[in-house]
PDB file of C-alpha atoms and ligand atoms in Angstrom:
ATOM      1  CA  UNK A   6     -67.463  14.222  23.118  1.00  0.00           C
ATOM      2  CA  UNK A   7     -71.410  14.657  22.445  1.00  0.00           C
ATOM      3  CA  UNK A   8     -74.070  17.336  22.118  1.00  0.00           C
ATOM      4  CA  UNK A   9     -75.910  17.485  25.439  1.00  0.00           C
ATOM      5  CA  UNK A  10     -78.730  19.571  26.224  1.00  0.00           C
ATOM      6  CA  UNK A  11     -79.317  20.696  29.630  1.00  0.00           C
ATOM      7  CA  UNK A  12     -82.940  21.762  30.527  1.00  0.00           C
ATOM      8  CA  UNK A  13     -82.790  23.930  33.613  1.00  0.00           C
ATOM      9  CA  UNK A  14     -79.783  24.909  32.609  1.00  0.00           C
ATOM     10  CA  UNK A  15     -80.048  28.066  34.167  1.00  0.00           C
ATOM     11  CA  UNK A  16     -80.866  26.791  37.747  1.00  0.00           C
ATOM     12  CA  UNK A  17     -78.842  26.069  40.870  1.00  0.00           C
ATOM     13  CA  UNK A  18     -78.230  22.616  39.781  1.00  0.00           C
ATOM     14  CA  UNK A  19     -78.419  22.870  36.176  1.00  0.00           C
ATOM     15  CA  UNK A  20     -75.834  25.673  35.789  1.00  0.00           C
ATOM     16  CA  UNK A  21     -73.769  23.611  37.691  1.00  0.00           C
ATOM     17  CA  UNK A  22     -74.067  20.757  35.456  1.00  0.00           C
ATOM     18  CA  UNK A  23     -73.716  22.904  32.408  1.00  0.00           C
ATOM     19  CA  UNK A  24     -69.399  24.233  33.999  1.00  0.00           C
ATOM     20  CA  UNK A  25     -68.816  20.481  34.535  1.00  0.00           C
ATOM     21  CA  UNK A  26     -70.265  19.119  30.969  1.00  0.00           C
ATOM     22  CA  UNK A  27     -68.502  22.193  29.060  1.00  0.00           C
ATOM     23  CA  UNK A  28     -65.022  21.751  31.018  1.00  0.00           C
ATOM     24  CA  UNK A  29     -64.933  18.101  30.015  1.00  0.00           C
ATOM     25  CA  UNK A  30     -65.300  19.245  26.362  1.00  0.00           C
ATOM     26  CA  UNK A  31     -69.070  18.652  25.449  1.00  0.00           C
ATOM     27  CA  UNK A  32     -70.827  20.585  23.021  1.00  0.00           C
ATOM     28  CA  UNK A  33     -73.679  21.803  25.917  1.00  0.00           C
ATOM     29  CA  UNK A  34     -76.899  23.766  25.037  1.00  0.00           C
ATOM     30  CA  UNK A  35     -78.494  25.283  27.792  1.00  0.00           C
ATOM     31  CA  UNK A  36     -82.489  25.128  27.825  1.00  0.00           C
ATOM     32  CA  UNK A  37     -84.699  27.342  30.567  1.00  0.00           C
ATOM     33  CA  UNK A  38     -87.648  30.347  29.747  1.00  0.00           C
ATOM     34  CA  UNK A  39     -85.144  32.900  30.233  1.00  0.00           C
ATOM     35  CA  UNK A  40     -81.892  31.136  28.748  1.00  0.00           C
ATOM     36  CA  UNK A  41     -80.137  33.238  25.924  1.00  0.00           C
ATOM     37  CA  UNK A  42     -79.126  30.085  24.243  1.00  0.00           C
ATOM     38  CA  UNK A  43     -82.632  28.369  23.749  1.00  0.00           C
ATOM     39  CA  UNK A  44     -84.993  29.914  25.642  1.00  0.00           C
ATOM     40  CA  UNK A  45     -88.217  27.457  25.755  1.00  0.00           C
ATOM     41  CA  UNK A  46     -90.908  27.304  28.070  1.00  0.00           C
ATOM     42  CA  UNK A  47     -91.029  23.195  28.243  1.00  0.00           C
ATOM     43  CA  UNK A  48     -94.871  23.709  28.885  1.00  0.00           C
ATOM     44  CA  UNK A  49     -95.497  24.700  25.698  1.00  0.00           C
ATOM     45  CA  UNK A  50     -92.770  23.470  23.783  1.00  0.00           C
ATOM     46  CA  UNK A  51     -92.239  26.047  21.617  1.00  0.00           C
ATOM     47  CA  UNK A  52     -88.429  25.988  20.144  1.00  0.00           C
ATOM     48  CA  UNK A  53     -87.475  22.634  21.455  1.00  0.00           C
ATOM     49  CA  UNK A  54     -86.683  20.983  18.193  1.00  0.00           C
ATOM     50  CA  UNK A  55     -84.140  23.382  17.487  1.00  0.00           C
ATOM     51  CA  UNK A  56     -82.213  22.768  20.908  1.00  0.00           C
ATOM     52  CA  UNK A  57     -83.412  18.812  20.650  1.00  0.00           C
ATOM     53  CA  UNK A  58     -81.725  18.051  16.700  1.00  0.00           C
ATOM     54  CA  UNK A  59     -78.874  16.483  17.060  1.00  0.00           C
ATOM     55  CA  UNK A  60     -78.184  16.473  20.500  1.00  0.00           C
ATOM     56  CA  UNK A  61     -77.380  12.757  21.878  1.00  0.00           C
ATOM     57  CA  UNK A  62     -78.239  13.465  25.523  1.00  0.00           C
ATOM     58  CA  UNK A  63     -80.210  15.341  27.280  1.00  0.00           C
ATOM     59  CA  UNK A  64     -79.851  16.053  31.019  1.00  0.00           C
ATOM     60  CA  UNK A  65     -83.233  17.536  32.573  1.00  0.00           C
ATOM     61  CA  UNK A  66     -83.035  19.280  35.675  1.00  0.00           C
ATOM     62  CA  UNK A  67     -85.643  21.853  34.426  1.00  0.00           C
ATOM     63  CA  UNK A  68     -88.627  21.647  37.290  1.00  0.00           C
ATOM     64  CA  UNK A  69     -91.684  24.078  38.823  1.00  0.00           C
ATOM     65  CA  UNK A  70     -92.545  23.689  42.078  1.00  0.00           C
ATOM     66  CA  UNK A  71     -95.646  25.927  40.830  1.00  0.00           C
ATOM     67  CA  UNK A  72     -96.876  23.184  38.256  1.00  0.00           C
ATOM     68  CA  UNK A  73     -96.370  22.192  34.858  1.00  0.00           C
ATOM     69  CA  UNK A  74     -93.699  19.500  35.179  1.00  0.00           C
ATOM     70  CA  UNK A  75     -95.474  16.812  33.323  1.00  0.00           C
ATOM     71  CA  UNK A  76     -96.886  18.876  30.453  1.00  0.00           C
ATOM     72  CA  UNK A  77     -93.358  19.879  30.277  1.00  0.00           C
ATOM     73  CA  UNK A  78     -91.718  16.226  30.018  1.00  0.00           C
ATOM     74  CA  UNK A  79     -94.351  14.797  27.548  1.00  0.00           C
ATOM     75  CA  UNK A  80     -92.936  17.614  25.264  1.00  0.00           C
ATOM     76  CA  UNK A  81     -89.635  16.759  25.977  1.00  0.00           C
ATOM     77  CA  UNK A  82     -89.838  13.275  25.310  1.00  0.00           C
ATOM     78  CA  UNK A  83     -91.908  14.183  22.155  1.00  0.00           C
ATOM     79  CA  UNK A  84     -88.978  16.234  21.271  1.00  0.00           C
ATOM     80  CA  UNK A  85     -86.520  13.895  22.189  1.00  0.00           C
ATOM     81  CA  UNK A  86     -87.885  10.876  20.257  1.00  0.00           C
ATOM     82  CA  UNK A  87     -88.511  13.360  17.001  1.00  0.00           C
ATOM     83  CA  UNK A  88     -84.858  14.225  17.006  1.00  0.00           C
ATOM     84  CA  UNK A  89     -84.110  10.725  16.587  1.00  0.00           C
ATOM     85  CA  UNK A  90     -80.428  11.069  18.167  1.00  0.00           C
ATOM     86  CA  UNK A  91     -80.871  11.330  21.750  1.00  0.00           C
ATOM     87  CA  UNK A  92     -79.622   8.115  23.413  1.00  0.00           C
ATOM     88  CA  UNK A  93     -80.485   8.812  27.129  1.00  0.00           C
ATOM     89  CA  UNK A  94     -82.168  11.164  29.187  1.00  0.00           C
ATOM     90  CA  UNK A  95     -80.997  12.060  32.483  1.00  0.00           C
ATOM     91  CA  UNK A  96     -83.489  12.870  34.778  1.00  0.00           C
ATOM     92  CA  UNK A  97     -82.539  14.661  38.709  1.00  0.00           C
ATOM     93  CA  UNK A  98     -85.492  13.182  41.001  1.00  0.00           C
ATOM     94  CA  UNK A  99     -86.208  13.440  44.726  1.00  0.00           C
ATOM     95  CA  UNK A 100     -85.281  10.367  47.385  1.00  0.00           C
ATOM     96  CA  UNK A 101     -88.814   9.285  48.587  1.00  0.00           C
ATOM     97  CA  UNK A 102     -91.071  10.507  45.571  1.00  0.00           C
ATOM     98  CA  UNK A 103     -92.925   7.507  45.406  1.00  0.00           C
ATOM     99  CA  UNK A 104     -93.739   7.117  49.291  1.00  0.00           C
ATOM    100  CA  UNK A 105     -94.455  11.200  50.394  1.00  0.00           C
ATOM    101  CA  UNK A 106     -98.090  12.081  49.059  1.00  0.00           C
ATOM    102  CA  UNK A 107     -96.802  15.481  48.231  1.00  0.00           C
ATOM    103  CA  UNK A 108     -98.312  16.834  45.089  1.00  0.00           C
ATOM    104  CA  UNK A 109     -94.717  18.215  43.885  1.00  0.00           C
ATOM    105  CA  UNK A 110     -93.001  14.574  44.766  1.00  0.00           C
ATOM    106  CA  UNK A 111     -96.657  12.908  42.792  1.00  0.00           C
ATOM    107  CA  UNK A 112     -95.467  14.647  39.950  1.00  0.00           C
ATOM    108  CA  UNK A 113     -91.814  13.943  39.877  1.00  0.00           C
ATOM    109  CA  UNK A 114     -92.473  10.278  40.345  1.00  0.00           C
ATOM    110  CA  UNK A 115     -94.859  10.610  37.588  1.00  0.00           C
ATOM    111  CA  UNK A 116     -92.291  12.065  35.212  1.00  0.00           C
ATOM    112  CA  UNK A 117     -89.771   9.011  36.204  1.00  0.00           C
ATOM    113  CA  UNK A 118     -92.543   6.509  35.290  1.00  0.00           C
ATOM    114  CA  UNK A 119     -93.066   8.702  31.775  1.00  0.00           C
ATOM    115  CA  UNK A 120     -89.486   8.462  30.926  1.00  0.00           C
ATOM    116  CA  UNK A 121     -89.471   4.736  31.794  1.00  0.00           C
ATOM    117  CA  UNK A 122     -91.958   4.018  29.201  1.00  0.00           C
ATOM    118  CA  UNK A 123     -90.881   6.415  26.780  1.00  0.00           C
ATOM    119  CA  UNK A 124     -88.461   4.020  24.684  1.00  0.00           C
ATOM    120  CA  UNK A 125     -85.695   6.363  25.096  1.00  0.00           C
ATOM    121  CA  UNK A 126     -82.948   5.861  26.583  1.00  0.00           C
ATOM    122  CA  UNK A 127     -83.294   6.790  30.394  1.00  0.00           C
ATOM    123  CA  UNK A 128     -81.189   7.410  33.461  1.00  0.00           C
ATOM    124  CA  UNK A 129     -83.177   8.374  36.761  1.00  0.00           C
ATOM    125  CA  UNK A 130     -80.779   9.864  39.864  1.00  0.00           C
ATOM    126  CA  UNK A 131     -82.601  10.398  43.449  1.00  0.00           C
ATOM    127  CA  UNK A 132     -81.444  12.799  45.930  1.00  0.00           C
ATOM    128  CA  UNK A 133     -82.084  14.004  49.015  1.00  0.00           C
ATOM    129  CA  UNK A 134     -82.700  18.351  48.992  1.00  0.00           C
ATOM    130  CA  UNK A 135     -79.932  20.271  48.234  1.00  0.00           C
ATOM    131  CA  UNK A 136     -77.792  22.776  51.153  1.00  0.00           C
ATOM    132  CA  UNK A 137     -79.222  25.526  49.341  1.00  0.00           C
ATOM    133  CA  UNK A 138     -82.647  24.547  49.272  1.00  0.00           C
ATOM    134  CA  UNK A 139     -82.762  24.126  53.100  1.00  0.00           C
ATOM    135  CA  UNK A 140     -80.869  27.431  53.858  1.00  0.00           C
ATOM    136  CA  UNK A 141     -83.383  29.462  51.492  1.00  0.00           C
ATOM    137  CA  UNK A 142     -86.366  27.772  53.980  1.00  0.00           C
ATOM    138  CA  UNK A 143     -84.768  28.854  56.790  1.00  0.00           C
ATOM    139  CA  UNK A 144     -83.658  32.567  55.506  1.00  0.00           C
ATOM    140  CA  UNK A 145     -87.244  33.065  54.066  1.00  0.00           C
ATOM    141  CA  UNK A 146     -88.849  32.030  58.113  1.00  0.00           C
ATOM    142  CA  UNK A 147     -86.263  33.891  59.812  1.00  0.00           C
ATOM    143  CA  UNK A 148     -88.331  36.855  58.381  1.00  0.00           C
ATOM    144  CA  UNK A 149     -90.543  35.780  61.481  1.00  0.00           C
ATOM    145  CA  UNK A 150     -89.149  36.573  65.141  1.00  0.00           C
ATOM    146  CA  UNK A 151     -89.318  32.862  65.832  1.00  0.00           C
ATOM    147  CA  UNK A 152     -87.884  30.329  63.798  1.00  0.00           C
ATOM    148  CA  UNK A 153     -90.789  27.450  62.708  1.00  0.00           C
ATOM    149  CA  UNK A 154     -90.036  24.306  61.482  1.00  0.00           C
ATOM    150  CA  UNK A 155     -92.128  20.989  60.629  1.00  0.00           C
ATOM    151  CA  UNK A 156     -92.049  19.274  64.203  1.00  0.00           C
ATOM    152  CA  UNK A 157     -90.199  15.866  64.387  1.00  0.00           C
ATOM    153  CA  UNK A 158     -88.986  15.915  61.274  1.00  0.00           C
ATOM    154  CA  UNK A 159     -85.043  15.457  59.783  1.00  0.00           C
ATOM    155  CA  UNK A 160     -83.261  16.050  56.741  1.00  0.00           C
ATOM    156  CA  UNK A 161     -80.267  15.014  55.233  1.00  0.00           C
ATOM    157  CA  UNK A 162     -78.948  17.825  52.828  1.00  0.00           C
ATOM    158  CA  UNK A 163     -76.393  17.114  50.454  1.00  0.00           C
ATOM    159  CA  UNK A 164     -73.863  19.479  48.544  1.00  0.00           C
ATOM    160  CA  UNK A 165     -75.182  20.997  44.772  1.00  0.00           C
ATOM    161  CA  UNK A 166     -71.843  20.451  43.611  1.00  0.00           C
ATOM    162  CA  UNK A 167     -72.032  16.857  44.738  1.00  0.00           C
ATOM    163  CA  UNK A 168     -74.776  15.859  42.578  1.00  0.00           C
ATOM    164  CA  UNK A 169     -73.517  17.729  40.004  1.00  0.00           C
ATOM    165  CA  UNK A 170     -70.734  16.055  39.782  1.00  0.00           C
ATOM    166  CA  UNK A 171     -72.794  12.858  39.560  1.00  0.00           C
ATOM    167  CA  UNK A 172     -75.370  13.730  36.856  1.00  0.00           C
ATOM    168  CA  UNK A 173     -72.466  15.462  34.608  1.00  0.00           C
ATOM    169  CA  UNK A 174     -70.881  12.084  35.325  1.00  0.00           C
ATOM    170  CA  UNK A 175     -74.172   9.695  34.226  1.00  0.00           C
ATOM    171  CA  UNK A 176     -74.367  12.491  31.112  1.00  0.00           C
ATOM    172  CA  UNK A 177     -71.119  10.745  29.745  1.00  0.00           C
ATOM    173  CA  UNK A 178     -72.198   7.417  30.257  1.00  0.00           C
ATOM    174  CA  UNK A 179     -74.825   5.272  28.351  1.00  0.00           C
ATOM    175  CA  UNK A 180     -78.274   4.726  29.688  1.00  0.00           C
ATOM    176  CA  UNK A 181     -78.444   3.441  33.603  1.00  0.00           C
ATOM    177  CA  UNK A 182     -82.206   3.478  34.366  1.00  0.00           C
ATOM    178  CA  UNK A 183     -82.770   4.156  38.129  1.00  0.00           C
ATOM    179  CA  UNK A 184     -79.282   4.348  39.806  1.00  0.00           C
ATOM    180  CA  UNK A 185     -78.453   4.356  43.493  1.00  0.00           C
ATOM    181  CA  UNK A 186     -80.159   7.371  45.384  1.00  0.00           C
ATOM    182  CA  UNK A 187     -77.639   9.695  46.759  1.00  0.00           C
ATOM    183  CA  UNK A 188     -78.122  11.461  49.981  1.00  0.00           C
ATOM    184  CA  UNK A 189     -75.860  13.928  52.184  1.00  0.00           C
ATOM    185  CA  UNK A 190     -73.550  12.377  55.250  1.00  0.00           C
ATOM    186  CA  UNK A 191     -76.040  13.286  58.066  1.00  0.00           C
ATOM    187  CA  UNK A 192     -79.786  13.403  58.684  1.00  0.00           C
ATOM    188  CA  UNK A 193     -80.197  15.918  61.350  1.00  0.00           C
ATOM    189  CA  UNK A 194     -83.986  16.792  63.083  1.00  0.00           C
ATOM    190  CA  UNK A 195     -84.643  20.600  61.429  1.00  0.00           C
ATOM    191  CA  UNK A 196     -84.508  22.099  64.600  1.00  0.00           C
ATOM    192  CA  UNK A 197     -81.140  21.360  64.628  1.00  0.00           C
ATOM    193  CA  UNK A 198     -80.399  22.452  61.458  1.00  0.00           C
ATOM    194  CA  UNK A 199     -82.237  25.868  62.008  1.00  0.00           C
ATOM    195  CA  UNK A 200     -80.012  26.004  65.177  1.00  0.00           C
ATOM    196  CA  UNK A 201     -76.597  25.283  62.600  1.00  0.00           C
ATOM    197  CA  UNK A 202     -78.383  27.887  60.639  1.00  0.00           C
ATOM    198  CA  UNK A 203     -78.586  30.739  63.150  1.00  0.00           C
ATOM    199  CA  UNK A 204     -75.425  30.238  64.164  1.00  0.00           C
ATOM    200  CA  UNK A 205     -73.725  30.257  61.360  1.00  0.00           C
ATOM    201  CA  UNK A 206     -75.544  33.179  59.944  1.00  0.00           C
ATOM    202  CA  UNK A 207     -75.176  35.169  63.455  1.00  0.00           C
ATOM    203  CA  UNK A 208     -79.050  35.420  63.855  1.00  0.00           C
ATOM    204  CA  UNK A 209     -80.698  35.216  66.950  1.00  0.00           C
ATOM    205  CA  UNK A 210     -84.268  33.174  67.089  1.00  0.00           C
ATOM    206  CA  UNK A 211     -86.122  31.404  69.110  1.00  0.00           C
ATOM    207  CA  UNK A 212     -86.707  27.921  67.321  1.00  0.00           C
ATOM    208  CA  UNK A 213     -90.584  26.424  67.389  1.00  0.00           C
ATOM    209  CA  UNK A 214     -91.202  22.855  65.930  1.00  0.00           C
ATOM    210  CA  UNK A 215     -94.725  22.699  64.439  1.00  0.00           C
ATOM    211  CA  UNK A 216     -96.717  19.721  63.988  1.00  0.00           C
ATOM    212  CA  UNK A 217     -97.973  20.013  60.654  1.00  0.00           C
ATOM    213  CA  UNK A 218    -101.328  17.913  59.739  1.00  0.00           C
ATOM    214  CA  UNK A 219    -101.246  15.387  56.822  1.00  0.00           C
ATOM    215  CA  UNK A 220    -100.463  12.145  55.040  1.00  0.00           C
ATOM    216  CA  UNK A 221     -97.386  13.949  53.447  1.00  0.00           C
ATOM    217  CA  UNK A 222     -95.753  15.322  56.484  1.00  0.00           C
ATOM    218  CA  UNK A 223     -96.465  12.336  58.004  1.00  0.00           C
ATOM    219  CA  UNK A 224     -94.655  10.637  55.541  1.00  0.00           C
ATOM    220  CA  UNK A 225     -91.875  13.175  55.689  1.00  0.00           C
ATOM    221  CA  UNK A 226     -91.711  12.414  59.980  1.00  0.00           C
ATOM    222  CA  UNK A 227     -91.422   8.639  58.931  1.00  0.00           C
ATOM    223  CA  UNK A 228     -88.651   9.740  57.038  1.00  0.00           C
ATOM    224  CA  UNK A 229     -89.825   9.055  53.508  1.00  0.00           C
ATOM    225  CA  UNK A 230     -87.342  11.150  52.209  1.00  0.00           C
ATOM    226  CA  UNK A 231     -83.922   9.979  53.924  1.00  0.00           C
ATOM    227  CA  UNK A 232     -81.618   7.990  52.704  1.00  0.00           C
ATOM    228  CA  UNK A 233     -79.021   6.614  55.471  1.00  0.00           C
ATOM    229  CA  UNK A 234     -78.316   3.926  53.555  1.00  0.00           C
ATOM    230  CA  UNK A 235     -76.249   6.327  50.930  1.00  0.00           C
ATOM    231  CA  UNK A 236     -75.421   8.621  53.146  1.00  0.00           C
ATOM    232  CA  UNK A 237     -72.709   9.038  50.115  1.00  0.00           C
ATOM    233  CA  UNK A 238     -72.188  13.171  50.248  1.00  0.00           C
ATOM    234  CA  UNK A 239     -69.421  14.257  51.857  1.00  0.00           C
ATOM    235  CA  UNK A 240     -70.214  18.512  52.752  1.00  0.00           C
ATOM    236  CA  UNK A 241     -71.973  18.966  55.511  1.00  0.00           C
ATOM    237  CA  UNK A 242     -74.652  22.130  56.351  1.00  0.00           C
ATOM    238  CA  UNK A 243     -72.053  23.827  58.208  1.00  0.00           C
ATOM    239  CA  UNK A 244     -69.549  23.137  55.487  1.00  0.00           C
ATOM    240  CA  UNK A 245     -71.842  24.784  53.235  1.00  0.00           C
ATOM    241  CA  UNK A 246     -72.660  27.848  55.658  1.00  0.00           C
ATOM    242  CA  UNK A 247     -68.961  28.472  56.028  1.00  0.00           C
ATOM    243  CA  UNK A 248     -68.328  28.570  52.525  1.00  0.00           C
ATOM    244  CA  UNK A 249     -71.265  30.885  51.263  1.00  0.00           C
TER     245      UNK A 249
HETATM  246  N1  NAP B  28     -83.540  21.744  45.323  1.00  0.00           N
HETATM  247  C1  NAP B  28     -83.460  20.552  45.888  1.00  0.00           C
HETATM  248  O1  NAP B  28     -83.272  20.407  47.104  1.00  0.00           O
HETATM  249  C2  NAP B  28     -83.593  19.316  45.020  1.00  0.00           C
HETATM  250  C3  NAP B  28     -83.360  18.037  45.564  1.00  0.00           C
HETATM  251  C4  NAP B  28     -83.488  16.912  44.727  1.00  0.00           C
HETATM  252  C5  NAP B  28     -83.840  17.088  43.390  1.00  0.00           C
HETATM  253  N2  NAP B  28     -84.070  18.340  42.919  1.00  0.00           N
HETATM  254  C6  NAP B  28     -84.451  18.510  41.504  1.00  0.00           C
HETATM  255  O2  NAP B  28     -83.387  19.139  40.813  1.00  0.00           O
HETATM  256  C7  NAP B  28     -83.918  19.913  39.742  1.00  0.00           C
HETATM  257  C8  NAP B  28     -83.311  21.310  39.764  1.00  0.00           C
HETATM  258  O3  NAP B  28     -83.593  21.904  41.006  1.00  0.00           O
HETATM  259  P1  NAP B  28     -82.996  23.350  41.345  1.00  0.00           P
HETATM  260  O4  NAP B  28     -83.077  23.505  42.810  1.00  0.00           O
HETATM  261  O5  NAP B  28     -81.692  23.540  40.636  1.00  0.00           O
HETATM  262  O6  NAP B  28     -84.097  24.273  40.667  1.00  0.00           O
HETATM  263  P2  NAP B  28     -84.037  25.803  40.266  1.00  0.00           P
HETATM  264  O7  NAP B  28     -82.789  26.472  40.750  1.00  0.00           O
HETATM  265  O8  NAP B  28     -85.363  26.386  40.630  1.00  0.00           O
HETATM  266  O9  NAP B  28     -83.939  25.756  38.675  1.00  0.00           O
HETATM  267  C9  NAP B  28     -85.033  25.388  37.895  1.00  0.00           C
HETATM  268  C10 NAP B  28     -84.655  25.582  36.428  1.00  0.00           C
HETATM  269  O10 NAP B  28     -85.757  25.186  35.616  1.00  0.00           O
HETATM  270  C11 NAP B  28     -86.030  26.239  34.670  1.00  0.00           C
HETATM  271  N3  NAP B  28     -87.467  26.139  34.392  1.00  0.00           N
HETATM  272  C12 NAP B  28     -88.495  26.201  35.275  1.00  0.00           C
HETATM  273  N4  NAP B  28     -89.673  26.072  34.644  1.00  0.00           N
HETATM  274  C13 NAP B  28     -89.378  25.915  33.320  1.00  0.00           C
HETATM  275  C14 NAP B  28     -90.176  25.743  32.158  1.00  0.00           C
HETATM  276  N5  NAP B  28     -91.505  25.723  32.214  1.00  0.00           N
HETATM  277  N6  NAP B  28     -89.551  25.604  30.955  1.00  0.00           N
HETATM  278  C15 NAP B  28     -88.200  25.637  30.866  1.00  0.00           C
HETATM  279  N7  NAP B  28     -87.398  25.805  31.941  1.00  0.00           N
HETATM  280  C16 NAP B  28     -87.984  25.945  33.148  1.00  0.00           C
HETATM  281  C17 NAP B  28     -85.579  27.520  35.378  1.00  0.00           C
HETATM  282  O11 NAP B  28     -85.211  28.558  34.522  1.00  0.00           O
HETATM  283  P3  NAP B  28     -86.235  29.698  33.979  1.00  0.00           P
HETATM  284  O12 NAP B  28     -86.846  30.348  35.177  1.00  0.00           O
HETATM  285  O13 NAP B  28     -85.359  30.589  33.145  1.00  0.00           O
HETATM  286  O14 NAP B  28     -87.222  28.951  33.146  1.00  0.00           O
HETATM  287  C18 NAP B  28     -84.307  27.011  36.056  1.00  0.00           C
HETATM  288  O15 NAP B  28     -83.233  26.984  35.123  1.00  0.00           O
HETATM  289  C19 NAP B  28     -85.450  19.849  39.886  1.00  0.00           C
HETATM  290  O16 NAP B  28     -85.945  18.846  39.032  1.00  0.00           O
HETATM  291  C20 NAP B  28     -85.659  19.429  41.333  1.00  0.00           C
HETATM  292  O17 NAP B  28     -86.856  18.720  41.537  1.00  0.00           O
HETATM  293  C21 NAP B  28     -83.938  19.456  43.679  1.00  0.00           C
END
C-alpha cells in the first residue's frame, strides 16, 4: 500500500479517485484550496511540502480553467522532487491537447511536456470530456429559450467513474509515461446530444447550431478532440442522464 496524494482531490474527478485509492487501502491525502486535509493553493505553493513528504505518488487532477495551471505544476514538481520519495506522477490530460489551439488545452499540453522533463517519474492519461462536463454546458445554455451549440461539431463523453477507475488504477502501478487515450463509446454531433439532453431532462428548446469563428473550433469541427479509435468507455450520455 503507498502514500498517494491527490491534488484536486476535492473535484468531480479527483474525489472520485480519492473513494477508489482509500477503498483499496492507500494512505490518500487530499490536496485542493478549500480541502480540510491540506488545503494549498498549487499557485503559490504554500503548504505543499507538508502534503508532498513522504508520499510515493502523486495523482494530479487539480486544474483552472481560469488560469494558473502551469505556475501550479512547476510547484508541484518542485515539491515533488524536494520530497525525494515520489516515484510517479499521474497526470489526467485532455484527448487532442496538442492539436486544438485552445488556450486551456495550450496549457495542459504544456504541463504534460513539464512533467516529461521533470526526472520524475511520470504517467500522462488523455480523455475525452467527462458526462458531467457536457450536461453542465447544456444546463448553463438552457438558461436561454433556445438551445446553442458550436455548429458541426461532436463529442464523445465518457463516464467520471470510468476514468476514475483508470487513474486510481495507473496510481498503483509504476511509472507508464503517456498511456493509451481513453474516450467514451460514441461521438455524437452536439445537437444531438442537446436533443438526449432535453429529453432526458423534460425541457423543451429549440436547438440552434452556431458556427463559431477560429483556429480552435476549427480544430474542434475536425475533430481534434475524438478519439474513435478508443472508443473504450462503456456509459453512454443517456446512461448518465438516467442515473443522475
Ligand atoms: N471535465 C472534463 O470533461 C475533463 C476531461 C478530460 C480531462 N479533464 C481534467 O481532469 C481534471 C479534473 O477535472 P474536473 O472536471 O474534476 O475538475 P473540477 O471538478 O473543477 O475540480 C478541480 C479541482 O482542482 C482544485 N483546484 C483548482 N485550482 C486549484 C489550485 N490553484 N490549487 C489547488 N487546487 C485547485 C479544486 O478545488 P478547490 O476549488 O478547493 O481548489 C478541485 O478540487 C482537470 O485536470 C481537467 O483538465 C477534465
Amino acid at each position: 500500500m503507498s502514500t498517494i496524494l491527490v491534488t484536486g482531490g476535492t473535484g468531480t474527478l479527483g474525489s472520485q479517485v480519492v473513494t477508489r485509492l482509500r477503498d483499496a487501502g492507500h494512505e490518500v491525502r487530499v490536496l485542493s484550496r478549500h480541502a480540510p486535509d491540506h488545503p494549498v493553493d498549487l499557485r503559490d505553493g504554500g503548504g505543499l511540502d507538508a502534503a508532498t513528504a513522504g508520499a510515493e505518488v502523486v495523482v494530479h487532477c487539480a486544474s483552472s480553467p481560469r488560469g494558473g495551471d502551469e505556475t501550479a505544476a512547476g510547484h508541484l514538481i518542485e515539491a515533488a522532487r524536494r520530497a525525494g520519495t515520489v516515484r510517479n506522477v499521474v497526470y489526467i490530460s485532455i484527448v487532442g491537447v496538442d492539436q486544438v489551439p485552445y488556450p486551456y488545452y495550450q496549457v495542459k499540453h504544456k504541463v504534460e511536456r513539464m512533467l516529461e522533463e521533470s526526472g520524475l517519474g511520470w504517467t500522462v492519461l488523455r480523455t475525452t470530456q467527462f458526462h458531467d462536463l457536457v450536461h453542465g454546458y447544456f444546463r448553463a445554455m438552457a438558461k436561454l429559450p433556445v438551445l446553442l451549440v458550436p455548429a458541426g461539431t461532436r463529442d464523445q463523453p465518457i463516464s467520471v467513474d470510468e476514468v476514475a477507475d483508470r487513474l486510481a488504477a495507473l496510481a498503483a502501478a509504476p511509472p507508464a509515461g503517456r498511456v493509451p487515450d481513453m474516450g467514451g463509446p460514441e461521438s455524437r454531433d452536439m445537437t444531438d446530444l442537446a436533443r438526449a439532453y432535453l429529453r432526458g431532462t423534460g425541457r423543451r428548446r429549440p436547438v440552434l447550431p452556431v458556427r463559431l469563428p477560429g483556429k480552435a473550433f476549427a480544430a474542434f469541427r475536425r475533430g481534434a478532440h475524438l478519439t474513435p479509435a478508443h472508443a473504450v468507455g462503456k456509459a453512454t450520455f443517456e446512461d448518465f442522464l438516467s442515473a443522475r
